[in-house]
Amino acid sequence: MRDWSIGVIGLAGLAAIVGASYTSPEALLAVAVLIAAGVGIGWPHFLGIPAKKTLAVLIGLPGVGAAVAATYLPAPGFLDWTPSFMAAGVMAIFVMQLIRGTGQAQRLESTLGSSAGVMLSCLGAGWIACFRFNGVREMVLVAAISAAVALLAGLIRWPDRVVAPLGIVAAGLAGPLAGLVFSDIAVLPAAIVGVVVGAVLVSFRRLVILRGESLSFAAALGIGLGPVSAVGSLAYFIDKLLIF
């Protein structure tokens, strides 16, 4: 698939998150579960590692569990169980690699890469925490708009030395603008959200470039939804630290 398809997948994920956040907690949970499943299915394909089906389950399930816990845990501990799900997922991956036995291909790459996938899958629970947080719920929208601007900047076929700072600056400007238009969020927290989100997303663009190969749909799904999942928790913690 072409590189622009990754941006389209990411934008679709962001649109689904924003739409669900203005619908109901159950709708947002359903979207978070689908994103976790997408990361689980796609991440092993993006890494090009063996045992893709087994790893898809081990990467996706902790993200689903973290999303369910974030939906139903009482405030303010929305993400209290998220580290436990991350740890369980990483341990399951280590056990799986031990079961594969010695001498198997790409054991180290598979272990490290899949552990990163578990973290990405679980961090998506942050979108639910943003939605439920007693501060400013519109942070979901501000973070999503900043992420969308960074994704759009990443679609520009220019060198990284140009696109990376452009994406970060554009996202940093989009955050405060979205905060002023759609909510009462102060300029500084919205700008910090935009800059952090932009930096995360342009770094994932670099991963795609370094891979240097044509991507299957499953691989594009993993690398498109992975950073979208990750920025949810970033937005939540910035919201909690700087706004509440």
Short mmCIF file of C-alpha atoms in Angstrom, two decimals:
data_model
loop_
_atom_site.label_atom_id
_atom_site.label_comp_id
_atom_site.label_asym_id
_atom_site.label_seq_id
_atom_site.Cartn_x
_atom_site.Cartn_y
_atom_site.Cartn_z
CA MET A 1 0.00 0.00 0.00
CA ARG A 2 1.09 3.59 -0.55
CA ASP A 3 2.37 5.69 2.35
CA TRP A 4 -0.65 8.00 2.26
CA SER A 5 -2.88 5.06 3.24
CA ILE A 6 -1.22 5.06 6.68
CA GLY A 7 -2.26 8.67 7.23
CA VAL A 8 -5.80 7.90 6.06
CA ILE A 9 -6.05 5.01 8.54
CA GLY A 10 -4.79 7.24 11.35
CA LEU A 11 -7.25 10.01 10.45
CA ALA A 12 -10.10 7.49 10.35
CA GLY A 13 -9.14 6.28 13.81
CA LEU A 14 -9.08 9.83 15.16
CA ALA A 15 -12.45 10.60 13.58
CA ALA A 16 -13.94 7.48 15.17
CA ILE A 17 -12.57 8.46 18.59
CA VAL A 18 -13.94 12.01 18.41
CA GLY A 19 -17.31 10.84 17.11
CA ALA A 20 -17.63 8.21 19.82
CA SER A 21 -16.58 10.66 22.56
CA TYR A 22 -19.64 12.76 21.73
CA THR A 23 -21.92 9.72 21.67
CA SER A 24 -21.57 7.49 24.74
CA PRO A 25 -18.95 5.73 26.90
CA GLU A 26 -19.92 2.41 25.35
CA ALA A 27 -19.32 3.74 21.84
CA LEU A 28 -15.88 5.01 22.83
CA LEU A 29 -15.10 1.66 24.43
CA ALA A 30 -16.06 -0.11 21.21
CA VAL A 31 -13.76 2.17 19.19
CA ALA A 32 -10.90 1.67 21.68
CA VAL A 33 -11.35 -2.11 21.46
CA LEU A 34 -11.25 -1.98 17.66
CA ILE A 35 -8.11 0.18 17.71
CA ALA A 36 -6.39 -2.20 20.15
CA ALA A 37 -7.34 -5.11 17.91
CA GLY A 38 -6.06 -3.24 14.86
CA VAL A 39 -2.72 -2.56 16.55
CA GLY A 40 -2.52 -6.20 17.62
CA ILE A 41 -3.22 -7.53 14.15
CA GLY A 42 -1.10 -5.04 12.25
CA TRP A 43 1.97 -4.52 14.40
CA PRO A 44 3.56 -7.98 13.79
CA HIS A 45 3.02 -7.48 10.05
CA PHE A 46 4.71 -4.09 10.18
CA LEU A 47 7.69 -5.58 12.03
CA GLY A 48 7.81 -8.57 9.67
CA ILE A 49 8.22 -11.08 12.48
CA PRO A 50 7.02 -14.72 12.67
CA ALA A 51 4.08 -16.11 14.67
CA LYS A 52 1.89 -13.20 13.61
CA LYS A 53 -1.45 -14.70 14.67
CA THR A 54 -0.29 -15.59 18.17
CA LEU A 55 1.38 -12.22 18.64
CA ALA A 56 -1.73 -10.44 17.39
CA VAL A 57 -3.66 -11.96 20.29
CA LEU A 58 -0.94 -11.23 22.84
CA ILE A 59 -0.63 -7.61 21.70
CA GLY A 60 -4.32 -6.85 21.22
CA LEU A 61 -5.83 -8.47 24.32
CA PRO A 62 -3.99 -6.33 26.90
CA GLY A 63 -5.18 -3.22 25.05
CA VAL A 64 -8.75 -4.47 25.13
CA GLY A 65 -8.45 -5.19 28.85
CA ALA A 66 -6.97 -1.75 29.55
CA ALA A 67 -9.82 -0.10 27.61
CA VAL A 68 -12.49 -2.03 29.52
CA ALA A 69 -10.84 -1.21 32.84
CA ALA A 70 -10.57 2.49 31.97
CA THR A 71 -14.29 2.52 31.15
CA TYR A 72 -15.52 0.98 34.38
CA LEU A 73 -12.94 1.79 37.07
CA PRO A 74 -14.11 4.51 39.47
CA ALA A 75 -12.56 7.97 39.24
CA PRO A 76 -9.81 9.05 39.45
CA GLY A 77 -8.04 5.74 38.82
CA PHE A 78 -9.03 5.33 35.20
CA LEU A 79 -5.63 3.95 34.18
CA ASP A 80 -4.73 2.16 37.41
CA TRP A 81 -4.87 -1.26 35.76
CA THR A 82 -3.16 -0.23 32.53
CA PRO A 83 0.40 -0.96 33.78
CA SER A 84 -0.77 -4.39 34.93
CA PHE A 85 -2.15 -5.19 31.50
CA MET A 86 1.11 -3.99 29.93
CA ALA A 87 3.13 -6.20 32.27
CA ALA A 88 0.89 -9.21 31.63
CA GLY A 89 1.19 -8.73 27.87
CA VAL A 90 4.98 -8.43 27.97
CA MET A 91 5.28 -11.51 30.19
CA ALA A 92 3.01 -13.47 27.86
CA ILE A 93 5.26 -12.52 24.92
CA PHE A 94 8.37 -13.68 26.79
CA VAL A 95 6.68 -16.99 27.64
CA MET A 96 5.59 -17.43 24.03
CA GLN A 97 9.16 -16.86 22.83
CA LEU A 98 10.44 -19.42 25.33
CA ILE A 99 7.91 -21.93 24.05
CA ARG A 100 9.14 -21.35 20.50
CA GLY A 101 12.48 -22.71 21.64
CA THR A 102 16.06 -21.79 20.96
CA GLY A 103 17.34 -21.19 17.47
CA GLN A 104 14.09 -19.71 16.15
CA ALA A 105 14.33 -16.83 13.72
CA GLN A 106 14.09 -13.24 14.96
CA ARG A 107 13.45 -14.10 18.59
CA LEU A 108 15.07 -10.91 19.94
CA GLU A 109 13.40 -8.64 17.37
CA SER A 110 10.08 -10.33 17.95
CA THR A 111 10.30 -10.00 21.73
CA LEU A 112 11.31 -6.34 21.79
CA GLY A 113 9.05 -5.24 18.95
CA SER A 114 6.01 -7.07 20.29
CA SER A 115 6.55 -5.61 23.76
CA ALA A 116 6.44 -2.14 22.18
CA GLY A 117 3.22 -3.18 20.46
CA VAL A 118 1.68 -4.12 23.80
CA MET A 119 2.48 -0.67 25.14
CA LEU A 120 0.92 1.02 22.11
CA SER A 121 -2.19 -1.13 22.39
CA CYS A 122 -2.65 -0.38 26.09
CA LEU A 123 -1.99 3.36 25.82
CA GLY A 124 -5.19 3.71 23.82
CA ALA A 125 -7.07 3.52 27.12
CA GLY A 126 -5.95 7.12 27.64
CA TRP A 127 -8.63 8.31 25.21
CA ILE A 128 -11.26 6.85 27.54
CA ALA A 129 -9.57 8.46 30.53
CA CYS A 130 -9.70 11.83 28.71
CA PHE A 131 -13.40 11.32 28.07
CA ARG A 132 -14.17 10.46 31.70
CA PHE A 133 -11.82 12.93 33.36
CA ASN A 134 -13.48 15.53 35.61
CA GLY A 135 -11.45 18.34 34.10
CA VAL A 136 -12.01 19.42 30.50
CA ARG A 137 -13.39 16.64 28.34
CA GLU A 138 -12.79 18.66 25.18
CA MET A 139 -9.11 17.70 25.47
CA VAL A 140 -10.09 14.66 23.37
CA LEU A 141 -11.04 16.98 20.52
CA VAL A 142 -7.99 19.23 20.93
CA ALA A 143 -5.60 16.27 20.96
CA ALA A 144 -7.33 14.67 17.98
CA ILE A 145 -7.16 17.86 15.91
CA SER A 146 -3.46 18.29 16.73
CA ALA A 147 -2.83 14.67 15.78
CA ALA A 148 -4.78 15.07 12.54
CA VAL A 149 -2.70 18.11 11.56
CA ALA A 150 0.53 16.21 12.29
CA LEU A 151 -0.70 13.26 10.23
CA LEU A 152 -1.57 15.53 7.32
CA ALA A 153 1.86 17.14 7.50
CA GLY A 154 3.39 13.68 7.44
CA LEU A 155 1.71 12.99 4.10
CA ILE A 156 3.84 15.67 2.44
CA ARG A 157 6.55 13.97 0.40
CA TRP A 158 9.39 16.18 1.58
CA PRO A 159 12.54 15.19 3.48
CA ASP A 160 12.26 14.46 7.19
CA ARG A 161 14.39 17.47 8.08
CA VAL A 162 11.55 19.62 6.71
CA VAL A 163 8.46 17.56 7.52
CA ALA A 164 9.41 16.76 11.14
CA PRO A 165 9.66 20.37 12.40
CA LEU A 166 6.73 21.36 10.17
CA GLY A 167 4.51 18.67 11.70
CA ILE A 168 5.50 19.59 15.26
CA VAL A 169 4.99 23.32 14.75
CA ALA A 170 1.72 22.86 12.88
CA ALA A 171 0.34 20.56 15.58
CA GLY A 172 1.54 22.99 18.26
CA LEU A 173 -0.39 25.79 16.59
CA ALA A 174 -3.47 23.69 15.89
CA GLY A 175 -3.85 22.75 19.56
CA PRO A 176 -4.35 26.30 20.92
CA LEU A 177 -6.53 27.22 17.94
CA ALA A 178 -8.78 24.23 18.53
CA GLY A 179 -8.84 25.02 22.25
CA LEU A 180 -9.95 28.60 21.62
CA VAL A 181 -12.61 27.64 19.09
CA PHE A 182 -14.11 24.52 20.64
CA SER A 183 -13.47 24.82 24.39
CA ASP A 184 -12.16 26.94 27.24
CA ILE A 185 -8.79 25.19 27.40
CA ALA A 186 -5.93 27.62 28.03
CA VAL A 187 -3.44 28.30 25.26
CA LEU A 188 -0.37 26.87 27.02
CA PRO A 189 -1.74 23.38 27.83
CA ALA A 190 -3.27 23.10 24.36
CA ALA A 191 0.04 24.11 22.76
CA ILE A 192 1.96 21.57 24.84
CA VAL A 193 -0.49 18.85 23.82
CA GLY A 194 -0.06 19.81 20.18
CA VAL A 195 3.74 19.82 20.30
CA VAL A 196 3.96 16.48 22.15
CA VAL A 197 1.41 14.81 19.90
CA GLY A 198 3.12 16.18 16.80
CA ALA A 199 6.53 14.93 17.95
CA VAL A 200 5.17 11.42 18.55
CA LEU A 201 3.47 11.20 15.18
CA VAL A 202 6.38 12.48 13.09
CA SER A 203 8.66 9.98 14.84
CA PHE A 204 6.40 7.15 13.65
CA ARG A 205 6.64 8.57 10.13
CA ARG A 206 10.38 8.05 10.41
CA LEU A 207 9.79 4.38 11.27
CA VAL A 208 7.89 3.93 8.03
CA ILE A 209 10.67 5.57 6.03
CA LEU A 210 13.38 3.45 7.68
CA ARG A 211 11.45 0.28 6.88
CA GLY A 212 11.73 1.19 3.22
CA GLU A 213 9.35 -1.48 1.91
CA SER A 214 5.85 -1.57 0.51
CA LEU A 215 3.34 -2.24 3.29
CA SER A 216 0.45 -4.67 3.31
CA PHE A 217 -2.93 -3.50 4.56
CA ALA A 218 -2.36 -5.22 7.91
CA ALA A 219 1.02 -3.51 8.34
CA ALA A 220 -0.48 -0.13 7.42
CA LEU A 221 -3.24 -0.76 9.96
CA GLY A 222 -0.71 -1.36 12.73
CA ILE A 223 1.53 1.63 12.02
CA GLY A 224 -1.47 3.87 11.29
CA LEU A 225 -3.35 3.12 14.51
CA GLY A 226 -0.34 2.62 16.81
CA PRO A 227 0.56 6.30 17.27
CA VAL A 228 -3.12 7.27 17.42
CA SER A 229 -3.48 4.89 20.35
CA ALA A 230 -0.36 6.22 22.06
CA VAL A 231 -1.30 9.90 22.02
CA GLY A 232 -4.48 9.20 24.01
CA SER A 233 -2.55 8.62 27.22
CA LEU A 234 -0.25 11.56 26.50
CA ALA A 235 -3.25 13.86 26.17
CA TYR A 236 -4.76 12.51 29.39
CA PHE A 237 -1.65 13.07 31.49
CA ILE A 238 -1.11 16.58 30.12
CA ASP A 239 -4.77 17.30 30.78
CA LYS A 240 -4.41 16.06 34.35
CA LEU A 241 -1.13 17.86 35.08
CA LEU A 242 -1.76 21.23 33.46
CA ILE A 243 -5.50 21.78 33.48
CA PHE A 244 -7.19 20.11 36.41
#
